[in-house]
PDB file of C-alpha atoms in Angstrom:
ATOM      1  CA  UNK A 119       5.749  32.024 -24.130  1.00  0.00           C
ATOM      2  CA  UNK A 120       4.990  35.622 -23.121  1.00  0.00           C
ATOM      3  CA  UNK A 121       1.303  36.418 -22.625  1.00  0.00           C
ATOM      4  CA  UNK A 122       0.062  39.479 -24.464  1.00  0.00           C
ATOM      5  CA  UNK A 123      -3.343  41.138 -24.501  1.00  0.00           C
ATOM      6  CA  UNK A 124      -5.665  39.371 -26.909  1.00  0.00           C
ATOM      7  CA  UNK A 125      -3.813  36.050 -26.746  1.00  0.00           C
ATOM      8  CA  UNK A 126      -4.351  33.560 -23.965  1.00  0.00           C
ATOM      9  CA  UNK A 127      -3.782  30.278 -25.745  1.00  0.00           C
ATOM     10  CA  UNK A 128      -0.691  28.152 -26.199  1.00  0.00           C
ATOM     11  CA  UNK A 129      -0.919  26.852 -29.724  1.00  0.00           C
ATOM     12  CA  UNK A 130      -4.665  26.089 -29.550  1.00  0.00           C
ATOM     13  CA  UNK A 131      -7.889  26.570 -27.600  1.00  0.00           C
ATOM     14  CA  UNK A 132      -7.276  27.484 -23.940  1.00  0.00           C
ATOM     15  CA  UNK A 133      -7.473  24.649 -21.429  1.00  0.00           C
ATOM     16  CA  UNK A 134      -9.259  25.896 -18.321  1.00  0.00           C
ATOM     17  CA  UNK A 135      -9.636  22.950 -15.932  1.00  0.00           C
ATOM     18  CA  UNK A 136      -7.612  20.302 -14.109  1.00  0.00           C
ATOM     19  CA  UNK A 137      -4.202  21.829 -14.650  1.00  0.00           C
ATOM     20  CA  UNK A 138      -1.246  23.612 -13.112  1.00  0.00           C
ATOM     21  CA  UNK A 139       0.151  26.523 -15.115  1.00  0.00           C
ATOM     22  CA  UNK A 140       3.689  27.658 -14.142  1.00  0.00           C
ATOM     23  CA  UNK A 141       4.599  31.282 -14.886  1.00  0.00           C
ATOM     24  CA  UNK A 142       7.105  34.010 -14.162  1.00  0.00           C
ATOM     25  CA  UNK A 143       7.001  37.786 -14.265  1.00  0.00           C
ATOM     26  CA  UNK A 144       9.490  39.556 -16.518  1.00  0.00           C
ATOM     27  CA  UNK A 145       9.862  42.860 -14.701  1.00  0.00           C
ATOM     28  CA  UNK A 146       9.871  41.653 -11.105  1.00  0.00           C
ATOM     29  CA  UNK A 147      11.606  38.231 -11.104  1.00  0.00           C
ATOM     30  CA  UNK A 148       8.702  36.465  -9.431  1.00  0.00           C
ATOM     31  CA  UNK A 149       7.876  32.810 -10.119  1.00  0.00           C
ATOM     32  CA  UNK A 150       4.480  31.284  -9.574  1.00  0.00           C
ATOM     33  CA  UNK A 151       1.916  28.675 -10.429  1.00  0.00           C
ATOM     34  CA  UNK A 152      -1.830  28.672 -10.766  1.00  0.00           C
ATOM     35  CA  UNK A 153      -4.000  25.570 -10.286  1.00  0.00           C
ATOM     36  CA  UNK A 154      -7.545  25.053 -11.538  1.00  0.00           C
ATOM     37  CA  UNK A 155      -9.531  21.937 -10.566  1.00  0.00           C
ATOM     38  CA  UNK A 156     -12.909  20.897 -11.919  1.00  0.00           C
ATOM     39  CA  UNK A 157     -13.706  17.263 -12.662  1.00  0.00           C
ATOM     40  CA  UNK A 158     -10.681  16.066 -10.675  1.00  0.00           C
ATOM     41  CA  UNK A 159     -11.656  17.724  -7.402  1.00  0.00           C
ATOM     42  CA  UNK A 160     -15.311  16.796  -7.885  1.00  0.00           C
ATOM     43  CA  UNK A 161     -14.407  13.129  -8.374  1.00  0.00           C
ATOM     44  CA  UNK A 162     -12.221  13.028  -5.261  1.00  0.00           C
ATOM     45  CA  UNK A 163     -14.543  14.903  -2.911  1.00  0.00           C
ATOM     46  CA  UNK A 164     -17.765  13.344  -4.191  1.00  0.00           C
ATOM     47  CA  UNK A 165     -16.415   9.847  -3.594  1.00  0.00           C
ATOM     48  CA  UNK A 166     -16.212  10.595   0.143  1.00  0.00           C
ATOM     49  CA  UNK A 167     -19.384  12.636   0.749  1.00  0.00           C
ATOM     50  CA  UNK A 168     -17.880  14.479   3.719  1.00  0.00           C
ATOM     51  CA  UNK A 169     -19.723  17.372   5.387  1.00  0.00           C
ATOM     52  CA  UNK A 170     -19.159  20.539   3.388  1.00  0.00           C
ATOM     53  CA  UNK A 171     -16.668  22.218   5.813  1.00  0.00           C
ATOM     54  CA  UNK A 172     -14.463  19.112   5.765  1.00  0.00           C
ATOM     55  CA  UNK A 173     -14.591  18.910   1.978  1.00  0.00           C
ATOM     56  CA  UNK A 174     -13.661  22.592   1.687  1.00  0.00           C
ATOM     57  CA  UNK A 175     -10.443  22.154   3.693  1.00  0.00           C
ATOM     58  CA  UNK A 176      -9.571  18.894   1.926  1.00  0.00           C
ATOM     59  CA  UNK A 177     -10.204  20.621  -1.413  1.00  0.00           C
ATOM     60  CA  UNK A 178      -7.819  23.406  -0.434  1.00  0.00           C
ATOM     61  CA  UNK A 179      -5.243  20.812   0.596  1.00  0.00           C
ATOM     62  CA  UNK A 180      -5.541  19.115  -2.800  1.00  0.00           C
ATOM     63  CA  UNK A 181      -5.080  22.445  -4.590  1.00  0.00           C
ATOM     64  CA  UNK A 182      -2.029  23.241  -2.432  1.00  0.00           C
ATOM     65  CA  UNK A 183      -0.507  19.813  -3.044  1.00  0.00           C
ATOM     66  CA  UNK A 184      -0.921  20.236  -6.801  1.00  0.00           C
ATOM     67  CA  UNK A 185       0.756  23.654  -6.669  1.00  0.00           C
ATOM     68  CA  UNK A 186       3.743  22.279  -4.771  1.00  0.00           C
ATOM     69  CA  UNK A 187       3.975  18.857  -6.414  1.00  0.00           C
ATOM     70  CA  UNK A 188       4.155  20.286  -9.923  1.00  0.00           C
ATOM     71  CA  UNK A 189       7.853  21.051  -9.409  1.00  0.00           C
ATOM     72  CA  UNK A 190       8.784  17.405  -8.902  1.00  0.00           C
ATOM     73  CA  UNK A 191      10.597  15.599 -11.701  1.00  0.00           C
ATOM     74  CA  UNK A 192       9.760  12.154 -10.304  1.00  0.00           C
ATOM     75  CA  UNK A 193       8.213  10.466  -7.291  1.00  0.00           C
ATOM     76  CA  UNK A 194       5.474  11.994  -5.188  1.00  0.00           C
ATOM     77  CA  UNK A 195       4.647  14.703  -2.683  1.00  0.00           C
ATOM     78  CA  UNK A 196       2.637  13.803   0.415  1.00  0.00           C
ATOM     79  CA  UNK A 197       0.903  16.586   2.334  1.00  0.00           C
ATOM     80  CA  UNK A 198      -0.451  15.549   5.724  1.00  0.00           C
ATOM     81  CA  UNK A 199      -1.961  17.236   8.766  1.00  0.00           C
ATOM     82  CA  UNK A 200      -2.382  15.856  12.258  1.00  0.00           C
ATOM     83  CA  UNK A 201      -4.046  18.101  14.800  1.00  0.00           C
ATOM     84  CA  UNK A 202      -6.407  18.345  17.766  1.00  0.00           C
ATOM     85  CA  UNK A 203      -9.291  19.967  15.865  1.00  0.00           C
ATOM     86  CA  UNK A 204     -12.499  18.283  14.611  1.00  0.00           C
ATOM     87  CA  UNK A 205     -10.616  17.628  11.359  1.00  0.00           C
ATOM     88  CA  UNK A 206      -7.949  15.581  13.067  1.00  0.00           C
ATOM     89  CA  UNK A 207      -6.194  14.199  10.012  1.00  0.00           C
ATOM     90  CA  UNK A 208      -5.975  14.631   6.270  1.00  0.00           C
ATOM     91  CA  UNK A 209      -3.563  13.376   3.646  1.00  0.00           C
ATOM     92  CA  UNK A 210      -3.138  14.276  -0.015  1.00  0.00           C
ATOM     93  CA  UNK A 211      -0.725  12.725  -2.482  1.00  0.00           C
ATOM     94  CA  UNK A 212       0.567  14.133  -5.764  1.00  0.00           C
ATOM     95  CA  UNK A 213       2.355  11.654  -7.987  1.00  0.00           C
ATOM     96  CA  UNK A 214       4.273  12.671 -11.101  1.00  0.00           C
ATOM     97  CA  UNK A 215       3.134  13.458 -13.752  1.00  0.00           C
ATOM     98  CA  UNK A 216      -0.035  14.853 -12.129  1.00  0.00           C
ATOM     99  CA  UNK A 217      -2.055  12.214 -10.268  1.00  0.00           C
ATOM    100  CA  UNK A 218      -3.960  13.316  -7.172  1.00  0.00           C
ATOM    101  CA  UNK A 219      -5.767  11.531  -4.359  1.00  0.00           C
ATOM    102  CA  UNK A 220      -6.713  12.404  -0.789  1.00  0.00           C
ATOM    103  CA  UNK A 221      -8.936  11.747   2.200  1.00  0.00           C
ATOM    104  CA  UNK A 222      -9.705  13.122   5.665  1.00  0.00           C
ATOM    105  CA  UNK A 223     -10.674  11.862   9.114  1.00  0.00           C
ATOM    106  CA  UNK A 224     -12.953  13.949  11.325  1.00  0.00           C
ATOM    107  CA  UNK A 225     -15.082  13.833  14.489  1.00  0.00           C
ATOM    108  CA  UNK A 226     -18.770  14.407  13.565  1.00  0.00           C
ATOM    109  CA  UNK A 227     -19.806  15.369  17.093  1.00  0.00           C
ATOM    110  CA  UNK A 228     -17.044  17.935  17.514  1.00  0.00           C
ATOM    111  CA  UNK A 229     -17.760  19.306  14.046  1.00  0.00           C
ATOM    112  CA  UNK A 230     -21.433  19.809  14.914  1.00  0.00           C
ATOM    113  CA  UNK A 231     -20.546  21.440  18.240  1.00  0.00           C
ATOM    114  CA  UNK A 232     -18.192  23.837  16.467  1.00  0.00           C
ATOM    115  CA  UNK A 233     -20.875  24.633  13.905  1.00  0.00           C
ATOM    116  CA  UNK A 234     -23.445  25.406  16.607  1.00  0.00           C
ATOM    117  CA  UNK A 235     -20.979  27.625  18.479  1.00  0.00           C
ATOM    118  CA  UNK A 236     -20.601  29.851  15.426  1.00  0.00           C
ATOM    119  CA  UNK A 237     -16.824  29.464  15.471  1.00  0.00           C
ATOM    120  CA  UNK A 238     -16.491  27.421  12.303  1.00  0.00           C
ATOM    121  CA  UNK A 239     -13.421  28.337  10.246  1.00  0.00           C
ATOM    122  CA  UNK A 240     -10.595  26.550   8.467  1.00  0.00           C
ATOM    123  CA  UNK A 241      -8.301  27.258  11.403  1.00  0.00           C
ATOM    124  CA  UNK A 242     -10.750  26.051  14.048  1.00  0.00           C
ATOM    125  CA  UNK A 243     -11.429  22.870  12.072  1.00  0.00           C
ATOM    126  CA  UNK A 244      -7.733  22.030  12.049  1.00  0.00           C
ATOM    127  CA  UNK A 245      -6.889  23.312  15.523  1.00  0.00           C
ATOM    128  CA  UNK A 246      -3.344  22.965  16.814  1.00  0.00           C
ATOM    129  CA  UNK A 247      -1.007  20.395  15.372  1.00  0.00           C
ATOM    130  CA  UNK A 248       1.326  20.147  12.425  1.00  0.00           C
ATOM    131  CA  UNK A 249       1.463  20.234   8.665  1.00  0.00           C
ATOM    132  CA  UNK A 250       4.020  17.865   7.140  1.00  0.00           C
ATOM    133  CA  UNK A 251       5.162  17.852   3.529  1.00  0.00           C
ATOM    134  CA  UNK A 252       7.159  14.812   2.416  1.00  0.00           C
ATOM    135  CA  UNK A 253       8.973  14.414  -0.898  1.00  0.00           C
ATOM    136  CA  UNK A 254       9.420  10.766  -1.849  1.00  0.00           C
ATOM    137  CA  UNK A 255      11.662  10.657  -4.956  1.00  0.00           C
ATOM    138  CA  UNK A 256      11.107   6.925  -5.345  1.00  0.00           C
ATOM    139  CA  UNK A 257      13.635   4.205  -5.982  1.00  0.00           C
ATOM    140  CA  UNK A 258      16.558   4.131  -3.569  1.00  0.00           C
ATOM    141  CA  UNK A 259      16.616   7.876  -3.006  1.00  0.00           C
ATOM    142  CA  UNK A 260      15.896   9.155   0.491  1.00  0.00           C
ATOM    143  CA  UNK A 261      12.686  10.972   1.361  1.00  0.00           C
ATOM    144  CA  UNK A 262      12.753  14.521   2.702  1.00  0.00           C
ATOM    145  CA  UNK A 263      10.180  16.036   5.054  1.00  0.00           C
ATOM    146  CA  UNK A 264       9.382  19.536   6.235  1.00  0.00           C
ATOM    147  CA  UNK A 265       7.101  20.189   9.217  1.00  0.00           C
ATOM    148  CA  UNK A 266       5.428  23.395  10.362  1.00  0.00           C
ATOM    149  CA  UNK A 267       2.938  24.032  13.197  1.00  0.00           C
ATOM    150  CA  UNK A 268      -0.713  24.716  12.330  1.00  0.00           C
ATOM    151  CA  UNK A 269      -1.641  26.789  15.392  1.00  0.00           C
ATOM    152  CA  UNK A 270      -5.329  27.132  14.437  1.00  0.00           C
ATOM    153  CA  UNK A 271      -4.457  28.631  11.066  1.00  0.00           C
ATOM    154  CA  UNK A 272      -5.560  27.752   7.575  1.00  0.00           C
ATOM    155  CA  UNK A 273      -3.414  25.699   5.217  1.00  0.00           C
ATOM    156  CA  UNK A 274      -2.267  28.676   3.137  1.00  0.00           C
ATOM    157  CA  UNK A 275      -0.913  30.496   6.203  1.00  0.00           C
ATOM    158  CA  UNK A 276       0.856  27.349   7.427  1.00  0.00           C
ATOM    159  CA  UNK A 277       2.452  26.773   4.005  1.00  0.00           C
ATOM    160  CA  UNK A 278       3.624  30.401   3.842  1.00  0.00           C
ATOM    161  CA  UNK A 279       5.253  29.925   7.251  1.00  0.00           C
ATOM    162  CA  UNK A 280       6.957  26.772   5.963  1.00  0.00           C
ATOM    163  CA  UNK A 281       8.500  28.588   2.999  1.00  0.00           C
ATOM    164  CA  UNK A 282       9.518  31.468   5.208  1.00  0.00           C
ATOM    165  CA  UNK A 283      11.236  29.291   7.803  1.00  0.00           C
ATOM    166  CA  UNK A 284      12.551  26.374   5.740  1.00  0.00           C
ATOM    167  CA  UNK A 285      13.171  27.814   2.287  1.00  0.00           C
ATOM    168  CA  UNK A 286      13.761  31.470   3.232  1.00  0.00           C
ATOM    169  CA  UNK A 287      11.434  32.524   0.412  1.00  0.00           C
ATOM    170  CA  UNK A 288       8.899  35.362   0.601  1.00  0.00           C
ATOM    171  CA  UNK A 289       5.693  33.654  -0.555  1.00  0.00           C
ATOM    172  CA  UNK A 290       2.054  34.452  -1.277  1.00  0.00           C
ATOM    173  CA  UNK A 291      -0.563  31.684  -1.441  1.00  0.00           C
ATOM    174  CA  UNK A 292      -4.320  31.852  -2.020  1.00  0.00           C
ATOM    175  CA  UNK A 293      -6.500  28.694  -1.965  1.00  0.00           C
ATOM    176  CA  UNK A 294     -10.204  28.140  -2.470  1.00  0.00           C
ATOM    177  CA  UNK A 295     -12.644  25.234  -2.778  1.00  0.00           C
ATOM    178  CA  UNK A 296     -16.410  25.601  -3.207  1.00  0.00           C
ATOM    179  CA  UNK A 297     -19.483  23.547  -4.016  1.00  0.00           C
ATOM    180  CA  UNK A 298     -21.570  24.951  -6.865  1.00  0.00           C
ATOM    181  CA  UNK A 299     -24.983  24.075  -8.272  1.00  0.00           C
ATOM    182  CA  UNK A 300     -25.027  23.392 -11.994  1.00  0.00           C
ATOM    183  CA  UNK A 301     -28.360  23.341 -13.817  1.00  0.00           C
ATOM    184  CA  UNK A 302     -29.476  20.721 -16.293  1.00  0.00           C
ATOM    185  CA  UNK A 303     -27.602  20.785 -19.604  1.00  0.00           C
ATOM    186  CA  UNK A 304     -28.671  18.444 -22.389  1.00  0.00           C
ATOM    187  CA  UNK A 305     -28.654  14.916 -21.034  1.00  0.00           C
ATOM    188  CA  UNK A 306     -26.677  15.941 -17.939  1.00  0.00           C
ATOM    189  CA  UNK A 307     -28.922  16.369 -14.869  1.00  0.00           C
ATOM    190  CA  UNK A 308     -28.627  19.324 -12.522  1.00  0.00           C
ATOM    191  CA  UNK A 309     -26.487  18.657  -9.475  1.00  0.00           C
ATOM    192  CA  UNK A 310     -23.971  20.072  -7.007  1.00  0.00           C
ATOM    193  CA  UNK A 311     -20.326  19.754  -7.928  1.00  0.00           C
ATOM    194  CA  UNK A 312     -16.984  20.850  -6.505  1.00  0.00           C
ATOM    195  CA  UNK A 313     -14.388  23.248  -7.888  1.00  0.00           C
ATOM    196  CA  UNK A 314     -11.058  24.386  -6.440  1.00  0.00           C
ATOM    197  CA  UNK A 315      -8.211  26.676  -7.331  1.00  0.00           C
ATOM    198  CA  UNK A 316      -5.057  28.250  -6.035  1.00  0.00           C
ATOM    199  CA  UNK A 317      -2.254  30.694  -6.717  1.00  0.00           C
ATOM    200  CA  UNK A 318       1.319  30.770  -5.412  1.00  0.00           C
ATOM    201  CA  UNK A 319       3.945  33.433  -6.121  1.00  0.00           C
ATOM    202  CA  UNK A 320       7.483  33.473  -4.739  1.00  0.00           C
ATOM    203  CA  UNK A 321      10.380  35.878  -4.876  1.00  0.00           C
ATOM    204  CA  UNK A 322      13.268  34.661  -7.042  1.00  0.00           C
ATOM    205  CA  UNK A 323      16.700  35.951  -5.941  1.00  0.00           C
ATOM    206  CA  UNK A 324      18.743  37.767  -8.561  1.00  0.00           C
ATOM    207  CA  UNK A 325      21.625  35.933 -10.199  1.00  0.00           C
ATOM    208  CA  UNK A 326      24.611  35.776  -7.877  1.00  0.00           C
ATOM    209  CA  UNK A 327      22.512  36.059  -4.736  1.00  0.00           C
ATOM    210  CA  UNK A 328      20.925  39.001  -3.039  1.00  0.00           C
ATOM    211  CA  UNK A 329      21.970  40.959   0.010  1.00  0.00           C
ATOM    212  CA  UNK A 330      19.622  41.372   2.954  1.00  0.00           C
ATOM    213  CA  UNK A 331      18.984  44.909   4.129  1.00  0.00           C
ATOM    214  CA  UNK A 332      20.983  46.049   7.133  1.00  0.00           C
ATOM    215  CA  UNK A 333      18.557  45.474  10.007  1.00  0.00           C
ATOM    216  CA  UNK A 334      19.068  44.850  13.705  1.00  0.00           C
ATOM    217  CA  UNK A 335      17.249  43.137  16.567  1.00  0.00           C
ATOM    218  CA  UNK A 336      13.862  41.542  15.886  1.00  0.00           C
ATOM    219  CA  UNK A 337      13.627  43.162  12.469  1.00  0.00           C
ATOM    220  CA  UNK A 338      16.871  41.422  11.443  1.00  0.00           C
ATOM    221  CA  UNK A 339      15.636  38.045  12.721  1.00  0.00           C
ATOM    222  CA  UNK A 340      12.330  38.408  10.844  1.00  0.00           C
ATOM    223  CA  UNK A 341      13.763  39.597   7.516  1.00  0.00           C
ATOM    224  CA  UNK A 342      14.148  37.497   4.391  1.00  0.00           C
ATOM    225  CA  UNK A 343      16.175  38.133   1.280  1.00  0.00           C
ATOM    226  CA  UNK A 344      13.859  39.922  -1.116  1.00  0.00           C
ATOM    227  CA  UNK A 345      11.185  40.635   1.465  1.00  0.00           C
ATOM    228  CA  UNK A 346      11.813  44.383   1.255  1.00  0.00           C
ATOM    229  CA  UNK A 347      12.354  44.364  -2.496  1.00  0.00           C
ATOM    230  CA  UNK A 348      10.067  46.894  -4.200  1.00  0.00           C
ATOM    231  CA  UNK A 349       9.381  44.528  -7.096  1.00  0.00           C
ATOM    232  CA  UNK A 350       8.335  41.712  -4.742  1.00  0.00           C
ATOM    233  CA  UNK A 351       6.139  44.019  -2.675  1.00  0.00           C
ATOM    234  CA  UNK A 352       4.396  45.271  -5.802  1.00  0.00           C
ATOM    235  CA  UNK A 353       3.705  41.769  -7.149  1.00  0.00           C
ATOM    236  CA  UNK A 354       2.511  40.536  -3.752  1.00  0.00           C
ATOM    237  CA  UNK A 355       0.003  43.397  -3.645  1.00  0.00           C
ATOM    238  CA  UNK A 356      -1.176  42.545  -7.154  1.00  0.00           C
ATOM    239  CA  UNK A 357      -1.488  38.845  -6.299  1.00  0.00           C
ATOM    240  CA  UNK A 358      -3.577  39.700  -3.233  1.00  0.00           C
ATOM    241  CA  UNK A 359      -6.209  41.286  -5.478  1.00  0.00           C
ATOM    242  CA  UNK A 360      -7.182  37.892  -6.902  1.00  0.00           C
ATOM    243  CA  UNK A 361     -10.741  36.889  -6.028  1.00  0.00           C
ATOM    244  CA  UNK A 362     -11.777  33.361  -5.091  1.00  0.00           C
ATOM    245  CA  UNK A 363     -14.296  33.246  -7.927  1.00  0.00           C
ATOM    246  CA  UNK A 364     -11.534  34.071 -10.434  1.00  0.00           C
ATOM    247  CA  UNK A 365      -9.517  31.061  -9.322  1.00  0.00           C
ATOM    248  CA  UNK A 366     -12.374  28.658 -10.084  1.00  0.00           C
ATOM    249  CA  UNK A 367     -14.204  30.364 -12.980  1.00  0.00           C
ATOM    250  CA  UNK A 368     -14.388  27.803 -15.836  1.00  0.00           C
ATOM    251  CA  UNK A 369     -14.992  30.607 -18.361  1.00  0.00           C
ATOM    252  CA  UNK A 370     -11.779  32.419 -17.380  1.00  0.00           C
ATOM    253  CA  UNK A 371      -8.668  30.832 -18.869  1.00  0.00           C
ATOM    254  CA  UNK A 372      -5.745  30.781 -16.391  1.00  0.00           C
ATOM    255  CA  UNK A 373      -3.614  32.697 -18.889  1.00  0.00           C
ATOM    256  CA  UNK A 374      -6.251  35.425 -19.014  1.00  0.00           C
ATOM    257  CA  UNK A 375      -6.324  35.594 -15.215  1.00  0.00           C
ATOM    258  CA  UNK A 376      -2.539  36.025 -15.100  1.00  0.00           C
ATOM    259  CA  UNK A 377      -2.788  38.811 -17.660  1.00  0.00           C
ATOM    260  CA  UNK A 378      -5.491  40.443 -15.557  1.00  0.00           C
ATOM    261  CA  UNK A 379      -3.345  40.310 -12.423  1.00  0.00           C
ATOM    262  CA  UNK A 380       0.145  41.016 -13.738  1.00  0.00           C
ATOM    263  CA  UNK A 381      -0.171  42.653 -17.153  1.00  0.00           C
ATOM    264  CA  UNK A 382       2.134  45.528 -16.140  1.00  0.00           C
ATOM    265  CA  UNK A 383       4.828  43.072 -15.041  1.00  0.00           C
ATOM    266  CA  UNK A 384       4.960  41.013 -18.214  1.00  0.00           C
ATOM    267  CA  UNK A 385       4.148  37.327 -17.804  1.00  0.00           C
ATOM    268  CA  UNK A 386       5.796  34.281 -19.327  1.00  0.00           C
ATOM    269  CA  UNK A 387       4.075  30.910 -18.996  1.00  0.00           C
ATOM    270  CA  UNK A 388       5.430  27.379 -19.269  1.00  0.00           C
ATOM    271  CA  UNK A 389       3.476  24.423 -20.659  1.00  0.00           C
ATOM    272  CA  UNK A 390       0.535  23.363 -18.504  1.00  0.00           C
ATOM    273  CA  UNK A 391       0.704  20.231 -16.375  1.00  0.00           C
ATOM    274  CA  UNK A 392      -2.541  18.214 -16.721  1.00  0.00           C
ATOM    275  CA  UNK A 393      -4.000  16.769 -13.522  1.00  0.00           C
ATOM    276  CA  UNK A 394      -6.089  13.662 -12.927  1.00  0.00           C
ATOM    277  CA  UNK A 395      -7.742  11.881 -10.019  1.00  0.00           C
ATOM    278  CA  UNK A 396      -5.906   8.585  -9.810  1.00  0.00           C
ATOM    279  CA  UNK A 397      -5.662   6.194  -6.886  1.00  0.00           C
ATOM    280  CA  UNK A 398      -2.826   3.702  -6.502  1.00  0.00           C
ATOM    281  CA  UNK A 399      -5.045   0.999  -5.024  1.00  0.00           C
ATOM    282  CA  UNK A 400      -5.811  -2.240  -6.838  1.00  0.00           C
ATOM    283  CA  UNK A 401      -7.094  -5.702  -5.982  1.00  0.00           C
ATOM    284  CA  UNK A 402      -3.531  -7.011  -6.230  1.00  0.00           C
ATOM    285  CA  UNK A 403      -2.160  -4.380  -3.817  1.00  0.00           C
ATOM    286  CA  UNK A 404      -4.941  -4.994  -1.285  1.00  0.00           C
ATOM    287  CA  UNK A 405      -4.459  -8.749  -1.558  1.00  0.00           C
ATOM    288  CA  UNK A 406      -0.735  -8.379  -0.898  1.00  0.00           C
ATOM    289  CA  UNK A 407      -1.559  -6.169   2.110  1.00  0.00           C
ATOM    290  CA  UNK A 408      -3.869  -8.846   3.564  1.00  0.00           C
ATOM    291  CA  UNK A 409      -1.257 -11.517   2.907  1.00  0.00           C
ATOM    292  CA  UNK A 410       0.948  -9.714   5.425  1.00  0.00           C
ATOM    293  CA  UNK A 411      -1.458 -10.515   8.262  1.00  0.00           C
ATOM    294  CA  UNK A 412      -1.085 -13.810  10.179  1.00  0.00           C
ATOM    295  CA  UNK A 413      -3.835 -16.294   9.325  1.00  0.00           C
ATOM    296  CA  UNK A 414      -5.394 -16.025  12.791  1.00  0.00           C
ATOM    297  CA  UNK A 415      -5.594 -12.249  12.491  1.00  0.00           C
ATOM    298  CA  UNK A 416      -7.100 -12.513   9.011  1.00  0.00           C
ATOM    299  CA  UNK A 417      -9.833 -14.700  10.438  1.00  0.00           C
ATOM    300  CA  UNK A 418     -10.884 -11.868  12.767  1.00  0.00           C
ATOM    301  CA  UNK A 419     -11.429  -9.669   9.696  1.00  0.00           C
ATOM    302  CA  UNK A 420     -13.887 -12.044   8.060  1.00  0.00           C
ATOM    303  CA  UNK A 421     -17.559 -11.184   7.834  1.00  0.00           C
ATOM    304  CA  UNK A 422     -20.398 -13.584   8.666  1.00  0.00           C
ATOM    305  CA  UNK A 423     -20.237 -15.190   5.212  1.00  0.00           C
ATOM    306  CA  UNK A 424     -16.463 -15.676   5.466  1.00  0.00           C
ATOM    307  CA  UNK A 425     -15.492 -12.880   3.086  1.00  0.00           C
ATOM    308  CA  UNK A 426     -13.110 -10.009   3.821  1.00  0.00           C
ATOM    309  CA  UNK A 427     -14.013  -6.560   2.492  1.00  0.00           C
ATOM    310  CA  UNK A 428     -11.437  -3.770   2.405  1.00  0.00           C
ATOM    311  CA  UNK A 429     -12.366  -0.199   1.500  1.00  0.00           C
ATOM    312  CA  UNK A 430      -9.688   2.125   0.141  1.00  0.00           C
ATOM    313  CA  UNK A 431      -9.617   5.293   2.254  1.00  0.00           C
ATOM    314  CA  UNK A 432      -8.436   7.390  -0.684  1.00  0.00           C
ATOM    315  CA  UNK A 433     -11.035   6.556  -3.347  1.00  0.00           C
ATOM    316  CA  UNK A 434     -13.697   4.617  -1.362  1.00  0.00           C
ATOM    317  CA  UNK A 435     -13.436   1.601  -3.685  1.00  0.00           C
ATOM    318  CA  UNK A 436     -14.341  -1.647  -1.897  1.00  0.00           C
ATOM    319  CA  UNK A 437     -12.503  -4.910  -2.579  1.00  0.00           C
ATOM    320  CA  UNK A 438     -14.185  -8.134  -1.519  1.00  0.00           C
ATOM    321  CA  UNK A 439     -12.244 -11.342  -1.038  1.00  0.00           C
ATOM    322  CA  UNK A 440     -14.234 -14.577  -0.662  1.00  0.00           C
ATOM    323  CA  UNK A 441     -12.925 -17.308   1.606  1.00  0.00           C
ATOM    324  CA  UNK A 442     -11.749 -19.342  -1.394  1.00  0.00           C
ATOM    325  CA  UNK A 443      -9.989 -16.445  -3.076  1.00  0.00           C
ATOM    326  CA  UNK A 444      -6.212 -16.494  -3.260  1.00  0.00           C
ATOM    327  CA  UNK A 445      -4.864 -13.512  -1.290  1.00  0.00           C
ATOM    328  CA  UNK A 446      -1.509 -11.988  -2.127  1.00  0.00           C
TER     329      UNK A 446
END
């Protein structure tokens, strides 16, 4: 469907939250996706109750994973960081057709020291390390992984570097995650809640391939097909005008935002992909996990009353197994 002024729906009222909307520009051969997260991101982040800076980066990681995972036909995408910053580790999983979960591990003392120093940023939280993106198709198919250094940069910059180096695609990415206060509405009490959003646009080579410009030396090494294309440069400039508040505004339909950004290019959208917060854990899975431990080792896990309690790192659900329960 091509978006036109005055129409932002696809056969009904616009859906504004918990979705990925794929699109392409008609004039400039650019493909992209926009993600909007409301209840889903609030459910995931609220279940952990991390300090706000940690939740912000994890929220951005969830938005990025949704943007990238939407292209999968089956299986799952796993985005993971491991670094020397206060936020030493995070992992997010996207499972087809749109299930998301994630968690983070951080050092409270180092986080507080960084806060007091006034050097708090996404890059300083992550520090130096790596960002890994793994595609697990499922079944007997082999997994594929791409790795890129973090180098005290934010997730968007690291992902852009990945696409530049591994996919040879000029790419623009913008991510945001914020905590907002919502006043009382009817029976719903006032409270803080999380929202997140993101935008990715990528150059699409013309049919039959595209020739690189004739460059030499460092300029030749740094060039990508399409990087000097006037159409790509124009769309990248337009994409960079997007504001964080536009990516998360629940009153602004994603189709309307695309029209606002790229109306001169002509925009065609594909059907939205709904998203949900869904963990893969279950009592049966946890029981099977415990069954893999030798009996003597299981005994060391028991609490004073003889029970074993396991908490899922992804969703914070606790599973309690009494001594008489059958495990596995």
